[in-house]
XYZ file of C-alpha atoms in Angstrom:
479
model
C -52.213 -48.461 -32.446
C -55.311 -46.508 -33.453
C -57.094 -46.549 -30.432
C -58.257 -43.237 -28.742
C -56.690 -42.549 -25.579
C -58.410 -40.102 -23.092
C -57.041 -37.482 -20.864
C -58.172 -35.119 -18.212
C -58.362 -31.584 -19.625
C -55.919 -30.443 -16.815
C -53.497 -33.152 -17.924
C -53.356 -31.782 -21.405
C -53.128 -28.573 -20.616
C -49.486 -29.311 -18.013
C -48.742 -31.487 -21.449
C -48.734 -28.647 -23.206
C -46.759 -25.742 -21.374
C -44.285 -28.393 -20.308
C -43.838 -28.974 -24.377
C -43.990 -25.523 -24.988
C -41.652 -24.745 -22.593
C -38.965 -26.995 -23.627
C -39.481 -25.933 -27.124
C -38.888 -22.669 -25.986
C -35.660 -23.411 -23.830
C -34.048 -25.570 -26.499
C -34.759 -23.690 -29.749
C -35.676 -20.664 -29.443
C -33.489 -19.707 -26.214
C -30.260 -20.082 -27.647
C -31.179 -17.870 -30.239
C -31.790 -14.673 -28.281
C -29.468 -15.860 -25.855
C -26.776 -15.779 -28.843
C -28.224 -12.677 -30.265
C -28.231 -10.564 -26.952
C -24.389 -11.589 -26.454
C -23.649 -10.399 -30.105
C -25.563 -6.838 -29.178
C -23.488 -6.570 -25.922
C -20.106 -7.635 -27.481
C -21.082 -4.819 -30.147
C -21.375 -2.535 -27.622
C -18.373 -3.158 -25.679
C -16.269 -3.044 -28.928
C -17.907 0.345 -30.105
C -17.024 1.432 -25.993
C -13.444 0.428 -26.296
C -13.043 2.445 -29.221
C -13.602 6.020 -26.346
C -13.194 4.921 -23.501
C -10.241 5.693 -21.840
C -9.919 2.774 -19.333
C -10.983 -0.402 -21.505
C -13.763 -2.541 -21.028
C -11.763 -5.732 -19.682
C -12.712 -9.617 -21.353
C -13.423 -10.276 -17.657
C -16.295 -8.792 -17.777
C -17.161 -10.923 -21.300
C -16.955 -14.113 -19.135
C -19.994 -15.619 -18.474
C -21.073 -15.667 -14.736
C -21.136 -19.411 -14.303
C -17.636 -19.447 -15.390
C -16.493 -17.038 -12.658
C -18.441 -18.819 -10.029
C -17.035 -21.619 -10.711
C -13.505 -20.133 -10.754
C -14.119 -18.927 -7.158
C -15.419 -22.254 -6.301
C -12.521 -24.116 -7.455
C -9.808 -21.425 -6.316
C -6.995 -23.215 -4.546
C -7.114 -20.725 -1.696
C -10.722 -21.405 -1.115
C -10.478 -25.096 -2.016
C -7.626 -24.823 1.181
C -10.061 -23.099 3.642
C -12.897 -25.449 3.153
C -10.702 -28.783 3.508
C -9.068 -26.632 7.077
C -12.914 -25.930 8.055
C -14.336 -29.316 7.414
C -11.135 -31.221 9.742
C -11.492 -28.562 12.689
C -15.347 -28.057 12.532
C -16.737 -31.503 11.610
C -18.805 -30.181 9.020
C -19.164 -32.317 5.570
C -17.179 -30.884 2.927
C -20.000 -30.977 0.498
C -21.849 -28.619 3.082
C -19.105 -26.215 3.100
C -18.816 -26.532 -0.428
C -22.558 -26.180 -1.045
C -21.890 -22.806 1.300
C -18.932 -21.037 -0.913
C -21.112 -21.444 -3.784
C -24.223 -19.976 -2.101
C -21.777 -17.211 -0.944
C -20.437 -17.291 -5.045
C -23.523 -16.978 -6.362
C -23.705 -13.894 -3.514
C -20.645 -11.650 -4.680
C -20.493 -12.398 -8.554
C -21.985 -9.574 -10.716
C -23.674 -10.331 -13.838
C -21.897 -7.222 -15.966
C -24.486 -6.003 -18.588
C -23.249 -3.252 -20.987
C -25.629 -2.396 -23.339
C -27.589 -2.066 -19.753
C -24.830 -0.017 -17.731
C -23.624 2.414 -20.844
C -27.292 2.504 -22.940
C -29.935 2.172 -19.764
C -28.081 3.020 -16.639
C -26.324 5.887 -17.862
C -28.975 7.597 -18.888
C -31.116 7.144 -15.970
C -28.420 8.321 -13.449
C -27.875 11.493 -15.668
C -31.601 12.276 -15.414
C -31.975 11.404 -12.503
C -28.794 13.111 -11.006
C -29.610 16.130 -12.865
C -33.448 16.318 -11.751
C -31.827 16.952 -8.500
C -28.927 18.539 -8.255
C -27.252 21.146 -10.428
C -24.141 18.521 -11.378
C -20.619 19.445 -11.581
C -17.141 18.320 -12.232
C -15.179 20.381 -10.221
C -11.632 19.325 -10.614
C -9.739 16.230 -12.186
C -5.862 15.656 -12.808
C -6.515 15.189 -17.044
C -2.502 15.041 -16.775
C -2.634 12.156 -13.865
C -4.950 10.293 -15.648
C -3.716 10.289 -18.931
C -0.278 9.274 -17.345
C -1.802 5.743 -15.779
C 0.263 2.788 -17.716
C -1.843 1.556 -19.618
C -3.176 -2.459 -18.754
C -3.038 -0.687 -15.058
C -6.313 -1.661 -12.519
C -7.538 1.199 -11.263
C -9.332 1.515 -8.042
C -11.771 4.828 -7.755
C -12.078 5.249 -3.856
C -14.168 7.725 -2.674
C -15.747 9.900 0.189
C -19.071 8.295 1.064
C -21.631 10.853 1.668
C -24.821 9.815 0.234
C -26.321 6.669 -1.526
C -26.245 9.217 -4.491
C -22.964 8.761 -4.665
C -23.218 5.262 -6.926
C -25.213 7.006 -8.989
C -23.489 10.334 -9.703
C -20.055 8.908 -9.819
C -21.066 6.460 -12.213
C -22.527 9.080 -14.484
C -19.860 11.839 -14.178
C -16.928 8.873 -14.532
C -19.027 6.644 -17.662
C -16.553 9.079 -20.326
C -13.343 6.906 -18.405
C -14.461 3.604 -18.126
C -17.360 0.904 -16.364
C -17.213 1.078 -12.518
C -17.369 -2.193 -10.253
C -19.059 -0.614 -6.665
C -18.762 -3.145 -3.944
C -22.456 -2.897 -2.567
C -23.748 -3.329 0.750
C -26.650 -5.891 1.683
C -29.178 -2.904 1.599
C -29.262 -3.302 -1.876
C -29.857 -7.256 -1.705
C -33.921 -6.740 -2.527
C -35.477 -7.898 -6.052
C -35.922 -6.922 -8.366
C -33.149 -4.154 -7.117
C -30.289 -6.745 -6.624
C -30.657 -7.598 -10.487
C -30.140 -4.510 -11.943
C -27.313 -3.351 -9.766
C -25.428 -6.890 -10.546
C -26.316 -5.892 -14.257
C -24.203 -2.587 -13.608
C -21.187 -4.594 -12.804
C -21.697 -4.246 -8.828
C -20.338 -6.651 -6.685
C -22.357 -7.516 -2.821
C -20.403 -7.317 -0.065
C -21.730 -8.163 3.836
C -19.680 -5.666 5.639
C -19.407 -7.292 9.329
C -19.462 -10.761 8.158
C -17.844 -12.720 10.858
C -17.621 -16.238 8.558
C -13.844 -16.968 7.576
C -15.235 -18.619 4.518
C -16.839 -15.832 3.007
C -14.167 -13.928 3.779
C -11.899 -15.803 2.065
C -14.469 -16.003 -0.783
C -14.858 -12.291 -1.211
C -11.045 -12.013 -0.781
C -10.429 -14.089 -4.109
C -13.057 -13.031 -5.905
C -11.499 -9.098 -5.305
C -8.241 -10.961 -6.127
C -9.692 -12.032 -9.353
C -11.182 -9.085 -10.440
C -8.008 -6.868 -9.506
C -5.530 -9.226 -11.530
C -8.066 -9.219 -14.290
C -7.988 -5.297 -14.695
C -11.506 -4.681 -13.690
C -11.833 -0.961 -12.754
C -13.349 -0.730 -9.640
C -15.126 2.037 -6.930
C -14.337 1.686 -3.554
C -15.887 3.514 -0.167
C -12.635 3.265 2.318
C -15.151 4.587 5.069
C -17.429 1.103 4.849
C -19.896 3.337 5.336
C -22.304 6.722 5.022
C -20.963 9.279 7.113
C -23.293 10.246 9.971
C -21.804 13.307 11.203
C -20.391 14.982 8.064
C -17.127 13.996 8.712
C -14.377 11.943 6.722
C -14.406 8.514 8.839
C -11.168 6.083 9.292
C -10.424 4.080 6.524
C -11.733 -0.083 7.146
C -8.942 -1.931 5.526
C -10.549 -4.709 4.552
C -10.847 -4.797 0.568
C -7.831 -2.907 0.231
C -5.809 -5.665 1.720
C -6.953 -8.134 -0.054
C -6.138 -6.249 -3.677
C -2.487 -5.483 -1.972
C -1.983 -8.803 -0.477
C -1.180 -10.675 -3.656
C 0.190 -7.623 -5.220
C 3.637 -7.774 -6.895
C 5.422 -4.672 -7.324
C 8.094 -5.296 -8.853
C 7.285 -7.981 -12.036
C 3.375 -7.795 -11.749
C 1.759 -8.010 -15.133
C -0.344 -4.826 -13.948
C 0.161 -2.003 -11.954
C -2.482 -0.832 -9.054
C -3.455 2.741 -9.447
C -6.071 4.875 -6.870
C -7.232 7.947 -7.596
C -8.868 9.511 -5.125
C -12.512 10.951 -5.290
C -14.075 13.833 -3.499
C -17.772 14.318 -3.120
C -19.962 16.950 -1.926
C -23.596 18.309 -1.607
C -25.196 21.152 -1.584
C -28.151 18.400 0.155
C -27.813 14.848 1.290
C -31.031 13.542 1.060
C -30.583 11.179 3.806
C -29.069 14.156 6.498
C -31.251 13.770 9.050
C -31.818 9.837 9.009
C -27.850 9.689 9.797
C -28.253 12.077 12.054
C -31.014 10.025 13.686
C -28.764 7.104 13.744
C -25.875 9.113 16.259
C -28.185 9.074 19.047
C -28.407 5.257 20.541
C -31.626 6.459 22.907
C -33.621 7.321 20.065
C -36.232 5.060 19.219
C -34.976 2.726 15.841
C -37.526 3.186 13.272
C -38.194 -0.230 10.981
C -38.182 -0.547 7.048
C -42.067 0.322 6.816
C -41.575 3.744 8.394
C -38.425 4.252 6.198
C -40.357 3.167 3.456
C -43.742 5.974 4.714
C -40.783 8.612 4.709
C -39.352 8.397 1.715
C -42.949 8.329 0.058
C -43.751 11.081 1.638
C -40.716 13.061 0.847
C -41.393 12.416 -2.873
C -44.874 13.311 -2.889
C -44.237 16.982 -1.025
C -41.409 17.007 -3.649
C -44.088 16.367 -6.350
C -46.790 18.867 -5.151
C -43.916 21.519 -5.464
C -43.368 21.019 -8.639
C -47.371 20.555 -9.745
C -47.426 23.981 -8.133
C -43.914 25.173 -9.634
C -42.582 25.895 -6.331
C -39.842 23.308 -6.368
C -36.298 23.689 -6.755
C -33.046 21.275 -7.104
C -31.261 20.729 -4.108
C -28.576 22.517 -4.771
C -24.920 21.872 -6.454
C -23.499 18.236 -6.336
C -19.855 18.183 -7.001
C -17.269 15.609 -7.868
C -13.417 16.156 -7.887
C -11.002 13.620 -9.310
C -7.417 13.438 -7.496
C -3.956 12.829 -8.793
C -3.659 8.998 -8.969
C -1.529 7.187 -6.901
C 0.696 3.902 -8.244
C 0.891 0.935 -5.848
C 3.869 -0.128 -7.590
C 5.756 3.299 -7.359
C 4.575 4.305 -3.832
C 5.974 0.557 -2.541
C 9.270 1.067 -4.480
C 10.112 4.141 -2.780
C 9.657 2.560 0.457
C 11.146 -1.089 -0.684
C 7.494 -3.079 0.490
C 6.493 -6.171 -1.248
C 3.180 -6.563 1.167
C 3.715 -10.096 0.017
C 6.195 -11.372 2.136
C 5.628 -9.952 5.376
C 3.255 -11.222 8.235
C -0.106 -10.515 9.097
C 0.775 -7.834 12.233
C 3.329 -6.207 9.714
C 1.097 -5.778 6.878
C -1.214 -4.520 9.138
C 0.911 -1.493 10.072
C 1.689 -0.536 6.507
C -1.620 -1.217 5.727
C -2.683 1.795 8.344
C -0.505 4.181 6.785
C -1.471 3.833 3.491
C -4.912 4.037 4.466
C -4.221 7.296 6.360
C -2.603 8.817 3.550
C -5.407 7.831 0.522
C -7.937 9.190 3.175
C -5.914 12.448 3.237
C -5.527 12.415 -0.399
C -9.345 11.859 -0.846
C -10.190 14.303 1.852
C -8.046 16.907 0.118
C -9.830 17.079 -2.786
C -13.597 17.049 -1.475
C -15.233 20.268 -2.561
C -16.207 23.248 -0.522
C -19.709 24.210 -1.755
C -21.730 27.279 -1.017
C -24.269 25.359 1.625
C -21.260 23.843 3.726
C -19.392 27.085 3.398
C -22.609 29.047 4.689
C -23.052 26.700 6.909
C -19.491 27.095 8.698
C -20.196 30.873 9.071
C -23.317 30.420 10.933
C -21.898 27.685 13.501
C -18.697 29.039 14.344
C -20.460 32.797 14.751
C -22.551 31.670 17.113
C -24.419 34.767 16.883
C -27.148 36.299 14.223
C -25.245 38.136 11.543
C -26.176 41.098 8.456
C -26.066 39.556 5.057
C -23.099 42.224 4.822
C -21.426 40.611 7.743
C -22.367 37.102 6.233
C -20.667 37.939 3.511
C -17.582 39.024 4.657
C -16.811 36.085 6.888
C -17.754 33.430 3.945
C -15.354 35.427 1.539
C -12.355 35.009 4.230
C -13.139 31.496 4.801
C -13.286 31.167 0.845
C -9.952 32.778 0.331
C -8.859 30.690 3.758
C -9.128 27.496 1.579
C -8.044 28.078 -0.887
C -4.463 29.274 0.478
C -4.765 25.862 2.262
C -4.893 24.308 -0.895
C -8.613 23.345 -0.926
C -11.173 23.070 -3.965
C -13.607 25.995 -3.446
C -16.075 25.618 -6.007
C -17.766 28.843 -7.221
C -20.797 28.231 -9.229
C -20.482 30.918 -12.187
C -17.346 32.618 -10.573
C -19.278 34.494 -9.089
C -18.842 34.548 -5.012
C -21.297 36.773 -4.649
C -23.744 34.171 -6.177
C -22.128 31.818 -4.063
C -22.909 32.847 -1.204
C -26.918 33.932 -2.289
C -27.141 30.030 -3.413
C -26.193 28.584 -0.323
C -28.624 30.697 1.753
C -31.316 30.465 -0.668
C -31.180 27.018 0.070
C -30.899 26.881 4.131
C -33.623 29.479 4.375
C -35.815 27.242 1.724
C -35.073 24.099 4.413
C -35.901 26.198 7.258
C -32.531 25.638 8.999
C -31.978 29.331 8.637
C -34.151 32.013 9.621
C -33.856 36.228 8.820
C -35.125 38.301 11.967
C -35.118 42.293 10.816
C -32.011 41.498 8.740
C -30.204 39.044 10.614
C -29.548 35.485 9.990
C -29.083 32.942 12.334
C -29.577 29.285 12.953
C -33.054 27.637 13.422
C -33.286 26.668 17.151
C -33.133 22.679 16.570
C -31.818 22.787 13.755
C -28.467 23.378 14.694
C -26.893 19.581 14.532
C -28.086 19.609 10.629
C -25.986 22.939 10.057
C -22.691 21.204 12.012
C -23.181 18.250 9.497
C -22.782 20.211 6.031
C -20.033 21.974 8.128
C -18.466 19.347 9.109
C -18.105 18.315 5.774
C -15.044 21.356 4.868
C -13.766 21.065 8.154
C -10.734 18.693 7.835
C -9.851 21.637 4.975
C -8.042 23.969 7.414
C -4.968 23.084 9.679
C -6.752 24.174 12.675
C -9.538 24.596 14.369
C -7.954 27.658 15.510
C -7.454 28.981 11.866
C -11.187 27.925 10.952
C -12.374 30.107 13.564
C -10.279 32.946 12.471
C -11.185 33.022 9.151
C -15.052 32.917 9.841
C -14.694 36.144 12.604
């Protein structure tokens, strides 16, 4: 018993981390585990005590218990026993597949991150660049939502800004849920957007399993009252313009929907959005011409490095300035349950091709509702003058036709937003800021496009052209 018993160095030193580690994991893990879900429950309970849309307990569940959930949900449960009969396929390999897909779509909501961290880096951040403003919102709307109600933000998609300046401007109301594209699927990136609450989505996905997986786990978080933000478009706009509605995640929060004795009502409220500068304008752009040579993630990567170091010798030299105004309206909501009581629809008991139509209107109208309340900012409103002229104009002349089109908007009910009140100013800021990007130029006192530069000036015009009845009408008011 007393015998000495020798052992390669290497062998005592794997003894040792392995008994370190396991001390670690099994005394003093629990501890910090325990005392970082105390901080975060502190936080949500000092939140719930502002916000206006409450921080739901689904987001207090533990990940492994929602993944599970979806695991187990009868729905998928009833997919994976119909796949594994008509493909074959073991059901433990299916199985193994909608947790793998689980694992995928389930956010790991963080609040002291999202509210203390992430909040305050998207405010910087947003306001480094862009002079930031709230433009509109329905206070009375809002404050009328019944409360318990899920509400679903959807919004314009103009810019990959977007997550991060609708998440600041909305983080008075409540804790967003953005369903994410697989862009964003990179570490250590992935983690800290899962931490905000964000859920991944693979947007042509042509698997019926994940489908169904992402269907319940929207299902899920929609019964459970989990505020959400939602891009109708699926995508970035390339050309500046609104794009159709994809009706994908919208039918699966309707299709279990019960308007009539659901415990919670489904409210949208439609977003606007609008810059002064999208930083990735000419990379969509790029992407609208199929002969153009595709550039790969390294050049991406080159460009965007070397956009942020130009960016940075301006400022060393004090020569920069923000890219103009980034605005964000907030529409009058819109109640599932009251819009399908007027029309006697229970989305629930009618077929696939029927849904479908109803579906399409809805979609239609939210897109009009969203469109509707996207602001018209000086650099769009310039930018309108310019292309539908045609022709060099006098800043007097300039002036003239950006006032009528202002005043043109606004009888069509548009949200015109004029930084300081001040049109005047308006239309010096939105110059300023062509003629600083070289997509304007001033010949002996006439402006006029940049030759080339023309498709960039159509895409920030594009973006207030949906505001007028007419094409017709637009081109009066800018003459």
């Amino acid at each position: 018993m007393t015998r000495t018993v020798s052992l390669p160095l290497w062998l005592v030193v794997v003894l040792f981390l392995l008994a370190a580690w396991a001390a670690l994991d099994r005394l003093l893990m629990p501890g910090v585990r325990w005392y970082l879900r105390r901080r975060v429950n502190r936080v949500i309970d000092e939140l719930n005590t502002r916000l206006r849309l409450k921080i739901p307990p689904f987001h207090r569940t533990r990940r492994r218990v929602l993944i599970d959930r979806l695991v187990y949900d009868p729905a998928v449960v009833e997919t994976v026993d119909a796949q594994a009969r008509e493909q074959g396929v073991p059901r433990e390999v299916l199985v193994a597949r909608v947790e793998r897909y689980a694992r995928e779509i389930v956010p790991a909501f963080n609040a002291y991150f999202y509210f203390r961290i992430g909040y305050w880096l998207s405010k910087r951040v947003a306001q480094l660049l862009y002079r930031v403003r709230l433009g509109f919102s329905d206070e009375a709307g809002l404050a009328a939502v019944a409360p318990g109600s899920t509400v679903v933000f959807l919004m314009n998609h103009r810019s990959n800004m977007d997550y991060v300046l609708v998440g600041y401007l909305a983080a008075d109301r409540t804790a967003l849920s953005y369903a994410v594209g697989e862009w964003a699927r990179i570490w250590p990136l992935q983690t800290l957007i899962r931490s905000t609450g964000a859920y991944f989505v693979r947007r042509n996905s042509g698997d019926p399993l994940y489908r169904r997986v992402l269907e319940r786990y929207i299902h899920m978080a929609t019964a459970a009252g989990v505020p959400q933000a939602v891009y109708p478009e699926g995508g970035l706009s390339r050309d500046g313009r609104l794009c159709p509605p994809k009706l994908g995640i919208l039918d699966y929060m309707l299709r279990s929907f019960d308007p009539l004795h659901g415990e919670r009502d489904l409210v949208f409220i439609p977003v606007g959005i609008n810059y002064d500068r999208v930083l990735e304008d000419r990379t969509l752009l790029r992407g609208l011409d199929p002969e153009r040579e595709r550039r790969g993630p390294l050049f991406a990567a080159w460009t965007t490095l070397r956009f942020a170091g130009r960016n940075l010798s301006l400022m060393l030299r004090s020569r920069w300035h923000r890219f103009g105004y980034a605005c964000v309206n907030f529409g009058t909501p819109i109640s599932m349950r009251g819009y399908l009581g007027e029309r006697g629809l229970d989305l629930r008991h009618l077929s696939r091709e029927e849904r479908a139509v109803h579906l399409e209107r809805l979609g239609t109208e939210l897109m009009a509702r969203i469109g509707g309340v996207i602001p018209a900012l000086p650099v769009p409103l310039v930018a309108t003058v310019l292309v539908e002229s045609g022709e060099p104009l006098s800043e007097l002349e300039l002036k003239a036709r950006t006032f009528r089109l202002m005043t043109a908007l606004e009888n069509a009910g548009a949200h015109v937003y004029i930084p300081r009140q001040d049109q005047d100013y308006a239309l010096v800021a939105g110059l300023r800021m062509l003629t600083l990007r070289h997509l304007v130029e001033e010949k002996d006192g006439l402006y006029a496009a940049v030759p080339g530069e023309l498709p960039v000036l159509r895409y920030y015009a594009s973006s207030i052209a949906h505001l007028t009845e007419s094409r017709e009408s637009l081109r009066a008011a800018t003459r």
